[in-house]
Coordinates of C-alpha atoms in Angstrom, one line a residue:
I1 CA 93.2 136.2 83.5
P2 CA 94.6 139.2 85.4
P3 CA 96.4 138.0 88.5
Y4 CA 94.6 140.3 91.2
P5 CA 90.9 140.5 89.5
L6 CA 88.3 142.8 90.8
V7 CA 84.7 141.6 90.9
N8 CA 81.9 144.0 90.7
M9 CA 78.3 143.1 91.7
P10 CA 75.5 144.8 90.7
E11 CA 71.9 144.2 91.3
S12 CA 70.8 140.7 90.4
G13 CA 68.6 139.4 87.8
N14 CA 66.0 136.7 87.8
C15 CA 67.6 133.7 86.2
T16 CA 68.4 130.9 88.4
S17 CA 71.0 129.4 86.1
I18 CA 74.6 129.7 86.9
I19 CA 76.7 132.0 84.4
N20 CA 80.2 131.0 84.1
L21 CA 82.3 134.3 83.3
R22 CA 85.2 132.1 82.1
Y23 CA 83.8 130.3 79.1
Q24 CA 81.4 132.6 77.5
D25 CA 83.3 132.6 74.5
G26 CA 83.3 128.9 74.2
T27 CA 87.1 128.7 74.6
E28 CA 88.9 125.5 75.1
G29 CA 87.6 123.9 78.5
S30 CA 83.9 125.2 78.1
P31 CA 81.1 122.6 77.8
S32 CA 81.0 123.4 74.3
N33 CA 84.4 122.9 73.5
P34 CA 86.2 120.8 76.2
A35 CA 89.8 120.0 76.3
K36 CA 91.2 117.1 75.0
F37 CA 92.5 114.7 77.7
N38 CA 95.9 113.0 76.8
N39 CA 95.7 115.2 73.7
Q40 CA 93.5 112.6 72.3
D41 CA 90.9 113.8 69.8
Y42 CA 87.9 111.6 69.4
A43 CA 86.6 112.7 65.9
Q44 CA 90.1 112.4 64.4
L45 CA 90.9 108.8 66.3
K46 CA 87.6 107.6 65.0
D47 CA 88.1 108.9 61.4
N48 CA 91.5 107.2 61.5
S49 CA 90.2 103.7 62.8
L50 CA 87.5 103.5 60.2
R51 CA 89.4 104.7 57.3
R52 CA 92.1 101.8 58.2
R53 CA 89.1 99.6 59.2
R54 CA 91.0 98.8 62.3
L55 CA 89.2 98.9 66.0
F56 CA 90.5 101.4 68.0
V57 CA 93.1 100.1 71.0
D58 CA 93.9 103.1 73.6
N59 CA 97.5 102.5 74.4
T60 CA 97.1 105.3 76.9
F61 CA 94.6 103.1 78.9
P62 CA 95.7 99.5 77.7
P63 CA 93.3 96.6 78.2
N64 CA 95.6 95.0 80.4
N65 CA 96.2 94.5 84.3
Q66 CA 97.9 98.0 84.2
S67 CA 94.9 99.7 83.7
L68 CA 93.1 97.2 86.2
G69 CA 95.2 98.2 89.0
D70 CA 95.9 96.3 92.2
L71 CA 92.0 95.4 92.9
E72 CA 91.1 94.7 96.5
G73 CA 89.8 91.1 97.1
L74 CA 91.1 90.0 93.9
S75 CA 93.8 87.4 94.0
R76 CA 96.7 87.3 91.5
W77 CA 95.3 83.9 90.1
Q78 CA 92.0 86.1 89.5
E79 CA 93.7 88.6 88.0
A80 CA 95.5 86.4 85.5
Q81 CA 92.0 85.3 84.5
V82 CA 90.6 88.5 83.6
E83 CA 90.0 88.8 79.9
W84 CA 89.3 92.2 78.3
L85 CA 86.5 91.8 75.7
R86 CA 84.7 94.1 73.3
P87 CA 80.8 94.2 73.3
A88 CA 80.3 94.2 69.6
V89 CA 82.7 91.9 68.3
K90 CA 82.2 88.1 67.3
Y91 CA 83.2 85.9 69.9
L92 CA 83.2 88.5 72.4
I93 CA 81.1 90.1 75.0
C94 CA 77.7 89.8 73.5
F95 CA 78.8 86.5 72.2
Y96 CA 80.6 85.0 74.9
F97 CA 78.0 85.7 77.2
L98 CA 75.3 84.5 74.9
L99 CA 73.1 87.6 74.6
V100 CA 70.3 87.4 72.0
S101 CA 70.3 90.8 71.4
D102 CA 73.2 93.3 69.7
P103 CA 74.8 95.6 71.9
V104 CA 73.4 99.0 72.4
F105 CA 74.9 102.1 73.9
C106 CA 71.9 103.5 75.5
S107 CA 68.5 102.1 75.5
K108 CA 65.3 104.3 76.0
G109 CA 67.0 106.8 77.9
A110 CA 69.3 106.4 81.2
S111 CA 68.0 105.5 84.4
R112 CA 69.3 104.4 88.0
F113 CA 67.8 101.2 87.5
D114 CA 70.1 100.4 84.3
F115 CA 72.9 99.2 86.4
D116 CA 74.6 97.1 89.5
Q117 CA 77.6 97.4 91.1
G118 CA 80.6 95.0 90.5
I119 CA 83.3 94.2 92.7
V120 CA 85.6 97.5 92.4
G121 CA 84.5 99.4 95.8
N122 CA 83.1 102.2 94.0
C123 CA 79.7 102.7 95.2
W124 CA 80.4 106.5 95.8
F125 CA 80.8 107.1 91.8
L126 CA 77.8 104.6 91.2
A127 CA 75.6 106.6 93.6
A128 CA 76.8 109.6 92.0
I129 CA 75.7 108.2 88.6
S130 CA 72.4 107.4 90.0
S131 CA 71.7 111.2 90.7
L132 CA 73.3 112.1 87.3
T133 CA 70.4 110.3 85.4
F134 CA 67.8 112.7 87.2
K135 CA 69.6 115.9 85.6
K136 CA 68.9 115.1 81.8
S137 CA 70.6 118.0 80.3
L138 CA 73.7 117.5 82.6
F139 CA 73.7 113.4 81.9
G140 CA 73.7 114.6 78.0
Q141 CA 77.0 116.8 78.7
V142 CA 78.8 114.1 80.3
V143 CA 77.3 111.2 78.4
A144 CA 77.2 111.7 74.6
L145 CA 73.9 110.2 73.7
D146 CA 74.6 110.5 70.0
Q147 CA 76.9 107.3 70.3
S148 CA 76.0 104.0 69.3
F149 CA 77.6 100.8 67.9
S150 CA 76.8 101.6 64.5
D151 CA 79.6 103.2 62.1
Y152 CA 81.8 101.2 64.7
A153 CA 85.3 101.9 65.4
G154 CA 85.6 100.2 69.0
M155 CA 85.8 103.5 70.6
F156 CA 83.5 106.2 72.9
H157 CA 84.1 109.4 74.8
F158 CA 82.6 111.0 77.7
R159 CA 83.3 114.6 79.3
F160 CA 84.0 115.5 82.7
W161 CA 84.7 118.6 84.5
R162 CA 88.4 118.7 85.9
F163 CA 89.7 121.4 88.0
G164 CA 88.3 124.3 86.2
K165 CA 87.5 122.9 82.7
W166 CA 85.7 120.4 80.7
V167 CA 87.7 117.6 79.4
D168 CA 87.0 115.0 76.5
V169 CA 88.1 111.7 77.7
V170 CA 88.6 108.9 74.9
I171 CA 88.4 105.3 75.5
D172 CA 88.5 101.7 73.5
D173 CA 85.6 99.6 74.5
H174 CA 87.5 96.6 75.8
L175 CA 85.9 95.9 79.3
P176 CA 87.3 93.5 82.0
T177 CA 85.7 90.3 82.4
L178 CA 85.7 87.3 84.8
N179 CA 84.0 84.0 85.0
N180 CA 81.5 84.9 82.1
Q181 CA 80.4 88.4 83.5
L182 CA 81.7 92.1 83.5
L183 CA 84.0 92.3 86.3
S184 CA 82.8 95.6 87.5
V185 CA 79.3 97.5 87.0
R186 CA 77.1 95.8 84.8
S187 CA 73.9 96.6 82.7
K188 CA 70.7 94.6 84.3
I189 CA 69.4 94.2 80.7
G190 CA 72.6 92.7 79.8
N191 CA 73.2 94.5 76.4
E192 CA 73.4 98.0 77.3
F193 CA 76.9 99.3 78.0
W194 CA 76.6 103.3 78.7
A195 CA 77.3 102.8 82.4
P196 CA 80.1 100.2 82.1
L197 CA 81.9 102.5 79.5
L198 CA 81.4 105.7 81.6
E199 CA 82.7 103.8 84.6
K200 CA 86.2 102.9 82.3
A201 CA 86.5 106.8 81.2
Y202 CA 86.4 107.8 84.7
A203 CA 88.7 104.9 85.8
K204 CA 91.1 106.3 83.0
V205 CA 90.8 109.6 84.6
C206 CA 91.8 108.3 88.0
G207 CA 94.7 106.3 86.8
S208 CA 92.9 102.7 86.9
Y209 CA 89.9 100.6 87.9
A210 CA 91.6 100.0 91.4
D211 CA 92.1 103.7 92.0
M212 CA 88.4 104.5 92.0
S213 CA 88.2 102.3 95.1
A214 CA 86.8 104.1 98.3
G215 CA 85.8 107.9 97.9
L216 CA 83.0 110.4 98.4
P217 CA 80.0 111.0 96.2
S218 CA 80.8 114.6 96.2
E219 CA 83.9 114.1 94.3
A220 CA 82.4 112.5 91.3
C221 CA 79.3 115.1 91.4
K222 CA 82.0 117.7 91.0
D223 CA 83.3 115.8 88.1
F224 CA 80.0 115.6 86.3
S225 CA 78.8 119.1 86.6
G226 CA 81.5 121.7 88.1
G227 CA 79.0 122.7 90.7
L228 CA 78.9 123.7 94.3
N229 CA 78.9 121.1 96.9
K230 CA 77.3 121.3 100.5
N231 CA 77.6 118.5 103.0
Y232 CA 75.4 118.0 106.0
E233 CA 76.2 116.0 109.0
L234 CA 73.0 114.4 109.6
Q235 CA 73.4 113.1 113.4
E236 CA 74.3 116.5 114.4
A237 CA 71.8 118.3 112.3
H238 CA 69.2 116.0 113.8
S239 CA 70.4 116.3 117.3
A240 CA 70.6 120.1 117.1
G241 CA 67.0 120.0 116.1
H242 CA 67.4 121.6 112.7
D243 CA 65.4 118.9 110.9
V244 CA 63.4 121.9 109.2
E245 CA 66.5 123.5 107.9
L246 CA 67.9 120.0 106.4
W247 CA 64.4 119.3 105.2
N248 CA 64.2 122.6 103.5
A249 CA 67.7 122.0 101.8
L250 CA 66.5 118.5 100.6
S251 CA 63.1 119.7 99.1
R252 CA 64.9 122.7 97.4
A253 CA 67.5 120.6 96.1
T254 CA 65.2 117.6 94.9
K255 CA 63.4 120.8 93.2
C256 CA 66.3 122.0 91.3
Q257 CA 67.2 118.6 90.3
S258 CA 70.5 118.6 92.2
M259 CA 72.8 115.5 92.5
I260 CA 72.1 113.9 96.0
C261 CA 74.1 111.3 97.9
C262 CA 74.6 110.1 101.2
G263 CA 76.9 107.8 103.3
T264 CA 76.8 105.2 106.2
P265 CA 79.3 105.2 108.7
Q266 CA 81.9 102.5 109.2
K267 CA 80.7 100.4 112.3
G268 CA 82.9 97.1 111.4
L269 CA 84.1 95.7 108.2
V270 CA 83.1 97.6 105.1
N271 CA 79.9 96.6 103.2
T272 CA 78.6 94.8 106.5
V273 CA 75.0 94.4 105.9
E274 CA 73.3 95.3 109.0
E275 CA 69.9 93.6 110.4
T276 CA 68.3 96.7 109.3
G277 CA 69.4 96.2 105.7
I278 CA 71.8 99.1 105.6
V279 CA 75.3 98.5 104.4
D280 CA 78.0 99.9 106.5
A281 CA 80.6 102.4 105.0
H282 CA 78.6 102.5 102.0
A283 CA 77.2 105.1 99.6
Y284 CA 73.7 105.7 98.4
S285 CA 72.0 108.1 96.3
V286 CA 68.8 110.2 97.4
T287 CA 66.3 110.0 94.5
E288 CA 63.1 111.7 96.2
V289 CA 61.8 113.1 99.2
T290 CA 57.9 113.5 100.0
E291 CA 55.4 114.0 102.8
V292 CA 52.7 111.2 103.4
H293 CA 49.3 112.0 105.6
Y294 CA 49.3 109.3 108.5
Y295 CA 46.7 109.4 110.9
G296 CA 46.2 113.1 110.8
S297 CA 50.0 113.8 110.7
K298 CA 52.5 114.8 108.0
V299 CA 55.5 112.2 107.8
K300 CA 58.5 113.3 105.9
L301 CA 60.2 110.5 103.8
V302 CA 63.3 110.1 102.0
R303 CA 63.7 107.7 99.1
L304 CA 67.2 106.0 98.8
M305 CA 69.1 103.8 96.1
N306 CA 71.4 101.4 96.9
P307 CA 73.8 101.0 93.9
W308 CA 74.0 97.3 94.3
G309 CA 70.6 97.3 93.0
K310 CA 69.5 95.2 95.9
T311 CA 69.7 95.0 99.5
E312 CA 67.2 97.3 101.3
W313 CA 66.1 99.0 104.6
N314 CA 63.7 96.7 106.1
G315 CA 62.4 99.0 108.8
K316 CA 59.4 101.7 109.1
W317 CA 58.3 102.9 105.6
S318 CA 60.1 100.1 103.8
D319 CA 58.8 98.3 100.9
K320 CA 57.2 95.7 102.9
S321 CA 56.4 98.1 105.8
D322 CA 52.5 97.7 107.2
L323 CA 52.6 101.7 107.6
W324 CA 51.9 102.0 103.9
I325 CA 48.6 100.2 104.5
R326 CA 47.5 103.0 106.8
V327 CA 48.0 105.9 104.4
S328 CA 46.0 107.3 101.3
P329 CA 45.5 105.2 98.1
E330 CA 47.5 108.2 96.5
D331 CA 50.4 108.0 99.1
R332 CA 50.3 104.1 98.7
E333 CA 51.2 104.6 95.1
K334 CA 54.7 106.1 96.0
C335 CA 55.8 102.6 97.3
F336 CA 56.9 99.9 95.1
D337 CA 57.6 96.4 96.3
R338 CA 60.5 95.3 94.6
N339 CA 63.9 94.3 95.2
D340 CA 65.7 97.0 93.1
G341 CA 67.9 98.6 95.8
E342 CA 65.5 101.4 96.1
F343 CA 63.4 102.1 99.4
W344 CA 61.8 104.7 101.5
M345 CA 62.6 105.4 105.1
A346 CA 61.4 108.4 107.8
L347 CA 63.6 111.3 107.9
E348 CA 64.2 110.7 111.7
D349 CA 65.5 107.4 110.6
F350 CA 67.8 108.5 107.8
C351 CA 69.6 111.0 110.1
Y352 CA 70.2 108.2 112.6
Y353 CA 71.5 105.3 110.4
F354 CA 73.0 107.5 107.8
Q355 CA 76.2 109.9 108.5
I356 CA 76.4 112.3 106.0
L357 CA 74.6 114.0 103.1
F358 CA 75.9 115.4 99.9
I359 CA 74.4 117.8 97.8
C360 CA 75.9 119.1 94.5
C361 CA 74.3 121.6 92.2
E362 CA 75.3 124.1 89.7
N363 CA 74.0 127.0 91.5
P364 CA 73.9 127.4 95.5
N365 CA 70.3 128.4 95.5
F366 CA 69.1 125.2 97.2
I367 CA 71.2 126.4 100.3
D368 CA 69.4 129.9 101.1
G369 CA 66.2 129.0 99.5
D370 CA 66.3 132.5 97.1
V371 CA 65.5 130.8 94.0
T372 CA 65.0 133.7 92.2
S373 CA 68.6 134.9 92.3
Q374 CA 70.9 134.8 89.1
W375 CA 74.5 133.5 90.2
K376 CA 77.6 134.3 88.2
S377 CA 81.0 132.5 88.8
M378 CA 84.5 132.9 87.9
V379 CA 87.1 130.3 87.9
Y380 CA 90.9 131.2 88.4
D381 CA 94.2 129.1 88.2
G382 CA 96.6 129.5 90.5
S383 CA 99.8 128.3 92.0
W384 CA 101.7 127.9 95.5
V385 CA 105.3 127.9 94.6
A386 CA 108.0 127.2 97.2
G387 CA 110.1 130.2 98.2
K388 CA 107.9 132.4 95.9
S389 CA 104.3 132.2 96.4
A390 CA 103.6 129.7 98.9
G391 CA 103.6 131.8 102.2
G392 CA 101.5 129.3 104.6
N393 CA 98.7 130.5 107.1
V394 CA 98.5 134.2 108.4
S395 CA 100.7 133.5 111.5
Y396 CA 103.8 133.5 109.1
S397 CA 105.7 136.8 107.9
S398 CA 105.5 135.1 104.4
F399 CA 102.0 135.1 104.2
E400 CA 101.8 138.2 102.0
T401 CA 103.9 136.3 99.4
N402 CA 100.4 134.0 98.7
P403 CA 98.0 134.5 95.7
Q404 CA 95.6 137.7 96.4
Y405 CA 92.2 138.2 94.8
R406 CA 90.6 141.2 95.5
L407 CA 86.8 141.3 95.5
Q408 CA 84.4 144.3 95.3
V409 CA 81.0 143.9 96.8
S410 CA 78.4 146.3 95.8
N411 CA 75.4 145.4 97.6
I412 CA 73.7 142.6 100.0
N413 CA 70.1 142.1 100.5
K414 CA 69.1 143.6 103.7
E415 CA 65.7 142.0 104.0
E416 CA 67.5 138.4 103.9
E417 CA 68.6 138.0 107.3
K418 CA 72.9 136.9 106.8
D419 CA 72.1 136.9 103.1
Q420 CA 74.8 134.4 101.8
N421 CA 76.0 136.6 98.8
I422 CA 79.2 134.8 98.1
F423 CA 80.4 131.2 98.1
L424 CA 84.0 130.3 97.4
S425 CA 85.3 127.1 96.4
L426 CA 89.0 126.3 96.7
M427 CA 90.3 122.8 94.9
Q428 CA 94.1 121.7 95.0
K429 CA 95.1 119.8 91.7
P430 CA 96.6 116.8 91.9
Q431 CA 100.1 116.4 91.9
Q432 CA 99.8 112.6 90.8
K433 CA 98.0 111.0 87.8
N434 CA 96.8 108.3 90.0
R435 CA 93.7 109.0 92.2
K436 CA 94.7 106.9 95.3
R437 CA 98.5 108.4 95.2
V438 CA 97.6 111.9 95.5
R439 CA 99.3 113.8 98.0
S440 CA 97.4 116.8 99.4
Y441 CA 98.4 119.7 101.6
P442 CA 95.8 121.2 104.1
I443 CA 94.3 124.5 102.3
G444 CA 92.3 127.1 103.7
L445 CA 90.8 130.6 102.8
T446 CA 91.6 133.8 104.5
I447 CA 89.7 137.3 103.6
F448 CA 90.4 140.4 104.8
K449 CA 88.0 143.4 104.5
I450 CA 90.1 146.7 102.7
P451 CA 89.5 150.2 104.3
P452 CA 88.5 152.9 101.6
G453 CA 91.5 154.2 100.2
T454 CA 93.9 151.5 100.3
P455 CA 96.2 151.5 96.9
Q456 CA 95.2 148.9 94.3
G457 CA 97.4 145.8 93.6
R458 CA 99.0 143.5 96.2
V459 CA 98.3 144.4 99.8
R460 CA 101.7 144.2 101.9
S461 CA 102.4 142.5 105.3
S462 CA 102.1 146.1 107.2
F463 CA 98.2 145.7 106.1
F464 CA 98.0 142.1 107.6
K465 CA 99.6 143.3 110.9
R466 CA 96.9 146.2 111.3
N467 CA 94.0 144.4 110.1
S468 CA 92.1 140.9 111.3
P469 CA 90.5 138.4 109.1
I470 CA 86.8 138.6 109.0
K471 CA 86.8 135.2 110.4
L472 CA 89.3 134.9 113.4
R473 CA 89.5 131.2 113.3
Q474 CA 91.0 129.9 109.9
L475 CA 90.3 126.4 109.3
Y476 CA 92.6 124.2 106.9
T477 CA 91.3 121.0 105.6
N478 CA 92.6 118.2 103.2
D479 CA 89.4 117.9 101.6
R480 CA 89.6 117.8 97.8
D481 CA 87.0 120.8 97.8
L482 CA 86.9 123.4 100.3
V483 CA 83.5 125.3 100.3
E484 CA 82.7 128.5 102.3
P485 CA 79.7 130.6 102.2
H486 CA 79.8 134.3 103.1
S487 CA 77.9 137.0 104.0
L488 CA 79.8 140.2 102.8
E489 CA 78.8 143.6 103.4
P490 CA 79.2 146.3 100.7
G491 CA 83.0 146.9 100.3
E492 CA 86.3 145.5 98.8
Y493 CA 87.9 142.7 100.4
V494 CA 91.0 140.4 99.7
I495 CA 90.7 136.4 99.2
I496 CA 93.9 134.8 100.1
P497 CA 94.1 131.0 99.4
S498 CA 97.0 129.4 101.0
T499 CA 98.5 126.2 102.3
M500 CA 98.7 125.6 106.3
K501 CA 102.6 125.7 106.2
P502 CA 105.0 127.6 103.9
Y503 CA 107.1 126.0 101.0
M504 CA 104.3 123.7 100.0
S505 CA 104.2 123.8 96.2
A506 CA 101.0 123.0 94.2
D507 CA 98.5 124.1 91.9
F508 CA 94.8 125.2 92.9
V509 CA 91.4 126.4 91.6
L510 CA 89.5 129.3 93.0
T511 CA 86.2 129.6 92.1
V512 CA 84.1 132.7 93.1
Y513 CA 80.1 132.4 93.0
S514 CA 78.4 135.7 93.2
K515 CA 74.7 136.1 94.1
T516 CA 74.6 139.2 91.9
E517 CA 75.8 140.1 88.5
A518 CA 79.5 140.0 88.3
K519 CA 82.0 141.9 86.2
I520 CA 86.0 141.1 86.3
R521 CA 88.5 143.4 85.4

């Protein structure tokens, strides 16, 4: 990848899929050829295990308390009682729990109703899994569905998008158990194991099960897709009268099978159940939106799923609400009175009781509604090195030393007001293997328009003294993924990712999404 790329953007096409220019050739890190996490080759390891007739044991994520981590709410005495058992070996999980059926990896396809949350505080991750089950092609990319307990070697593998590339994560199938049940996520039918094994693979990526405690669904959705995240502050959107805009975004996101999750604010203790049935400081998935006719008016409804698999909203339009009696039989069929954690609520109640909405999609079409546009993306790996390329924000004289990316915009849709033709995503790579110990710096993006005739290559400090950024107010954030939409007029620009202060060494990934066809040179 050239250090200072140029992006040309001719006229748009009609395909709504995202085209990743980095991996067109199927190189390592592409969906078809993921990189090997911890340099573990699944096919080779499985072949060795079968040939030696020994079940695989993953020494990089061993079945002991090191992989469990220091779980909140689990006493030292309980930690000592944890047993790591396999699903398919005599005297282990299926035998130990007196399950009648043999273990299966995935029975009759994956569903949001397949699992319940365990004692690990990873509702954010399970809400993302629930959303992932709606996107079958992407689910098959993350969860290789050709796996089974036939030709058994005691191992499985899963794929995640991690900071610019897909990685293949190998695990053994030892699962932590306590008091005759799986310690964490568990299957509702008992003998299905895709969800507990997927959770274990992600725990390995995070460092331990304990390192999965607390987080945002957008993090897992990004790791399931490499897609673009968009967050909405719900009470702000509702109070500002932007419900129509929010509803349109939800409707578009649902139609394009985006992963949609949301979260409630923390009012007291985490996971406190309010009188309404809503859980504080808790993540949910959004599984559908619809409109029903109620006394001549249309009511906008949002359907949500609690990862606990139970505990539901009990207000208006809940499963037992009398309002369902007053709608047409067709609309009434949308409501199921069952204690499965899924329920409907009106949009205004959703905005009142929930704090934030997360939408993640492989392309940005759900944001601006231009569903016919083709998007292309390019991913760049970069580094801020103290004393060399970590120049800090624009107020520092060292700003010019930051990495620079020159972008050539050739057109913008004049018929669409403030056409958002460029999206930028900046991710700071972790400096620690354990997710909870990750140290991150405030990061930001600064963009300047380059006047015609400016020499190619790096722009120097004199340029920054004479010109102002296109956004006068520069925001820096500790968020894992900084996403910025832009409406850029035709011309040349320079994109400068930076930390807020100089001498902050870190690696990053910059993704440029262009609404029209892009060429890198």
